[in-house]
Amino acid sequence: GHTESIYDASFSNDGTRIATAGYDQIAKIWNLNGKLLTELKGHSALIGTVLFITGDTLIITASDDLSIKLWDNNGKELKTMKGHTATIWSTCFSPDGKQILTASDDASARLWDLNGTEFMLLKGHSGQILNANFSPDGKNVVTASGDGTARIWNIQPHENPVLKGHTAYVYDANFSPDGKYIVTAGWDYTARYWSKMGYLQQILRGHTKYTLHNGTFSENGKLIVTKSGDRTIR
């Protein structure tokens, strides 16, 4: 159905639908038999992210036209959010589904409500933010940046720990399921394991190519998986 490369695909939370998006500036919603249910049209550049909100009542897209859009399940555009000044790399919903987190090449992450209002700007990185995620309780945000650091932010203002140690891009950062630890993946051949307070617990070495793209905890928090440009998963 798409006429150009597909950039992103995600399941609905109940697992009954799939959303796809890409360079043809359209997002599409499908059932599990591959039947097209609806199309989301309105962006004027490639769509890099598409996902369903908790509860599957809304869909969010982010595009290289520097806009973020909220849609209903029938493909009706509800809100357009603008504020970022460069490519938007990631979007996600808070665990309660009431807040939206976006991260961009403009070195900022932004928090939005479901009315499309930006209520918090997270600035401090000196390079692009490649990934941003909520903690499981929704009280913290972790960001990963091209400046070689990850940062922990509290939704309630107080000191925000900076995770320093990587010597190249930090490409990904994620909380453990209990919200007490963070794993970061860098382009310095390493993944790193941190406490929520910003203390380094362990350096995970072994990959033989610098491009670590992802570091994620297992559901019980006892394992960490990494993937790398060296064609291995560890």
Coordinates of C-alpha atoms in Angstrom, one line a residue:
G1 CA 0.0 0.0 0.0
H2 CA 2.8 2.4 0.7
T3 CA 4.5 3.9 -2.3
E4 CA 7.9 4.5 -0.7
S5 CA 10.1 3.2 2.1
I6 CA 8.3 2.4 5.4
Y7 CA 10.2 4.0 8.3
D8 CA 8.2 2.8 11.3
A9 CA 5.7 0.2 12.3
S10 CA 4.0 -0.6 15.6
F11 CA 1.3 -2.7 17.1
S12 CA -1.7 -1.4 19.0
N13 CA -1.6 -2.1 22.7
D14 CA -4.3 -4.8 22.4
G15 CA -2.4 -6.4 19.5
T16 CA -5.3 -6.2 17.0
R17 CA -4.0 -3.5 14.7
I18 CA -0.7 -2.3 13.1
A19 CA 0.3 1.2 12.2
T20 CA 2.9 1.9 9.5
A21 CA 4.4 5.1 8.3
G22 CA 7.2 6.3 5.9
Y23 CA 8.5 8.4 3.2
D24 CA 5.2 8.7 1.3
Q25 CA 4.0 11.1 4.1
I26 CA 1.1 8.8 5.0
A27 CA 0.5 6.6 8.0
K28 CA -1.8 3.6 7.6
I29 CA -3.7 1.4 10.0
W30 CA -4.2 -2.3 9.2
N31 CA -5.8 -5.3 10.8
L32 CA -3.8 -8.5 11.4
N33 CA -5.0 -9.9 8.1
G34 CA -3.4 -7.1 6.2
K35 CA -6.6 -5.2 5.4
L36 CA -6.2 -1.5 5.3
L37 CA -8.5 0.2 7.9
T38 CA -7.7 3.8 7.5
E39 CA -5.1 6.3 6.3
L40 CA -3.7 9.3 8.2
K41 CA -3.0 12.1 5.7
G42 CA -1.8 15.6 6.6
H43 CA 2.0 15.6 6.9
S44 CA 4.1 17.3 4.2
A45 CA 7.3 15.3 4.8
L46 CA 8.3 11.8 5.7
I47 CA 6.8 10.3 8.9
G48 CA 9.4 8.9 11.2
T49 CA 7.3 7.7 14.1
V50 CA 3.8 6.3 14.5
L51 CA 2.3 4.7 17.6
F52 CA -0.9 4.1 19.6
I53 CA -1.7 5.7 22.9
T54 CA -2.3 3.6 26.0
G55 CA -5.8 2.4 25.6
D56 CA -5.6 2.6 21.8
T57 CA -8.0 5.6 21.5
L58 CA -5.4 7.9 19.8
I59 CA -2.5 7.6 17.4
I60 CA 0.5 9.9 17.3
T61 CA 2.8 10.6 14.3
A62 CA 5.9 12.7 14.1
S63 CA 7.3 14.0 10.8
D64 CA 10.2 15.8 9.2
D65 CA 7.8 18.7 8.5
L66 CA 8.6 19.4 12.3
S67 CA 5.1 18.7 13.4
I68 CA 3.6 16.1 15.7
K69 CA 0.0 15.1 15.1
L70 CA -2.7 13.3 17.1
W71 CA -5.4 11.3 15.3
D72 CA -8.5 9.4 16.2
N73 CA -9.0 5.8 15.1
N74 CA -11.0 6.9 12.1
G75 CA -8.0 8.9 10.7
K76 CA -9.4 12.3 11.8
E77 CA -6.6 14.8 12.7
L78 CA -7.3 16.1 16.2
K79 CA -4.2 18.2 17.1
T80 CA -1.0 19.5 15.5
M81 CA 1.9 20.3 17.8
K82 CA 4.8 22.4 16.7
G83 CA 7.8 23.6 18.6
H84 CA 10.8 21.6 17.5
T85 CA 13.1 23.2 15.0
A86 CA 14.8 20.1 13.6
T87 CA 14.2 16.4 13.0
I88 CA 12.0 14.7 15.7
W89 CA 13.7 11.4 16.5
S90 CA 11.4 9.8 19.0
T91 CA 7.9 10.1 20.5
C92 CA 6.3 8.2 23.4
F93 CA 3.4 8.4 25.8
S94 CA 3.6 8.5 29.5
P95 CA 2.5 5.3 31.3
D96 CA -0.9 6.8 32.1
G97 CA -1.3 8.0 28.5
K98 CA -1.8 11.6 29.5
Q99 CA 1.5 13.1 28.4
I100 CA 3.6 13.0 25.2
L101 CA 7.4 13.1 25.1
T102 CA 9.3 14.0 22.0
A103 CA 13.0 14.3 21.3
S104 CA 14.8 16.1 18.5
D105 CA 17.9 17.1 16.6
D106 CA 17.4 20.6 18.1
A107 CA 19.0 19.3 21.4
S108 CA 15.7 19.5 23.2
A109 CA 13.0 17.1 24.5
R110 CA 9.5 18.4 25.0
L111 CA 6.5 17.4 27.1
W112 CA 3.0 17.9 25.7
D113 CA -0.5 17.2 27.0
L114 CA -3.2 15.6 24.9
N115 CA -4.6 19.1 24.0
G116 CA -1.4 19.7 22.1
T117 CA 0.0 22.2 24.7
E118 CA 3.7 22.1 25.4
F119 CA 4.2 22.3 29.2
M120 CA 7.8 21.5 29.7
L121 CA 11.0 22.0 27.7
L122 CA 14.0 19.9 28.6
K123 CA 17.2 21.6 27.6
G124 CA 20.7 20.9 28.7
H125 CA 22.3 18.6 26.1
S126 CA 24.7 20.2 23.7
G127 CA 23.9 17.8 20.9
Q128 CA 20.9 16.2 19.3
I129 CA 18.6 14.0 21.4
L130 CA 18.3 10.7 19.7
N131 CA 15.9 8.9 22.2
A132 CA 13.8 9.8 25.2
N133 CA 11.7 7.6 27.5
F134 CA 9.6 7.8 30.6
S135 CA 10.3 5.9 33.8
P136 CA 7.6 3.2 34.6
D137 CA 6.0 5.5 37.2
G138 CA 6.0 8.5 34.8
K139 CA 7.8 10.8 37.2
N140 CA 11.1 10.8 35.3
V141 CA 12.4 11.1 31.8
V142 CA 15.7 9.8 30.5
T143 CA 17.3 11.2 27.3
A144 CA 20.2 10.0 25.1
S145 CA 22.2 12.4 23.1
G146 CA 24.9 12.9 20.5
D147 CA 26.9 14.9 23.0
G148 CA 27.9 11.6 24.6
T149 CA 25.7 11.9 27.7
A150 CA 22.3 10.7 28.9
R151 CA 20.3 12.8 31.3
I152 CA 17.7 12.0 33.9
W153 CA 14.9 14.6 34.3
N154 CA 12.3 14.9 36.9
I155 CA 8.9 16.2 35.9
Q156 CA 8.9 18.1 39.2
P157 CA 11.9 20.5 39.0
H158 CA 14.9 19.6 41.1
E159 CA 18.5 18.6 40.3
N160 CA 18.6 16.3 37.2
P161 CA 21.5 13.8 37.1
V162 CA 23.8 13.8 34.1
L163 CA 25.2 10.3 33.1
K164 CA 28.7 11.0 32.0
G165 CA 31.2 8.4 30.8
H166 CA 30.5 7.5 27.2
T167 CA 33.1 8.9 24.8
A168 CA 30.8 9.2 21.8
Y169 CA 27.2 9.4 20.9
V170 CA 24.7 8.0 23.4
Y171 CA 22.2 6.4 21.0
D172 CA 19.7 4.9 23.4
A173 CA 18.7 5.1 27.0
N174 CA 16.0 3.1 28.9
F175 CA 14.8 2.6 32.5
S176 CA 14.5 -0.8 34.2
P177 CA 11.0 -2.0 34.8
D178 CA 11.2 -0.9 38.5
G179 CA 12.5 2.6 37.5
K180 CA 15.6 2.3 39.7
Y181 CA 18.2 1.8 37.0
I182 CA 19.1 2.9 33.4
V183 CA 20.9 1.3 30.6
T184 CA 22.6 3.4 28.0
A185 CA 24.0 2.3 24.6
G186 CA 26.8 4.4 23.1
W187 CA 28.9 4.5 19.9
D188 CA 32.0 4.0 22.0
Y189 CA 31.6 0.1 21.8
T190 CA 29.9 0.1 25.3
A191 CA 26.6 -0.1 27.1
R192 CA 26.5 1.3 30.6
Y193 CA 24.3 0.4 33.6
W194 CA 23.5 3.3 36.0
S195 CA 21.5 4.0 39.1
K196 CA 18.6 6.4 39.0
M197 CA 20.7 8.9 40.9
G198 CA 23.3 8.9 38.1
Y199 CA 25.9 6.5 39.6
L200 CA 27.7 4.2 37.1
Q201 CA 27.2 0.5 38.2
Q202 CA 28.8 -1.4 35.4
I203 CA 30.3 -1.0 31.9
L204 CA 29.2 -3.7 29.4
R205 CA 32.0 -4.4 27.0
G206 CA 32.3 -7.0 24.2
H207 CA 30.9 -5.6 21.1
T208 CA 33.5 -5.1 18.3
K209 CA 31.9 -2.3 16.4
Y210 CA 31.3 1.1 17.8
T211 CA 27.6 1.4 16.7
L212 CA 25.5 0.2 19.6
H213 CA 22.0 1.0 18.7
N214 CA 20.0 -0.2 21.6
G215 CA 20.1 -1.3 25.2
T216 CA 17.0 -2.6 27.0
F217 CA 16.0 -4.5 30.2
S218 CA 14.1 -7.7 30.3
E219 CA 10.6 -7.6 31.8
N220 CA 11.9 -8.9 35.2
G221 CA 14.8 -6.4 35.1
K222 CA 17.4 -9.2 35.6
L223 CA 18.9 -9.1 32.0
I224 CA 20.0 -6.4 29.6
V225 CA 20.0 -7.0 25.8
T226 CA 22.1 -4.9 23.4
K227 CA 22.3 -4.8 19.6
S228 CA 25.2 -3.6 17.6
G229 CA 26.5 -2.9 14.1
D230 CA 28.9 -5.9 14.6
R231 CA 25.9 -8.1 13.7
T232 CA 25.5 -9.6 17.2
I233 CA 23.0 -9.3 20.0
R234 CA 24.4 -9.8 23.6

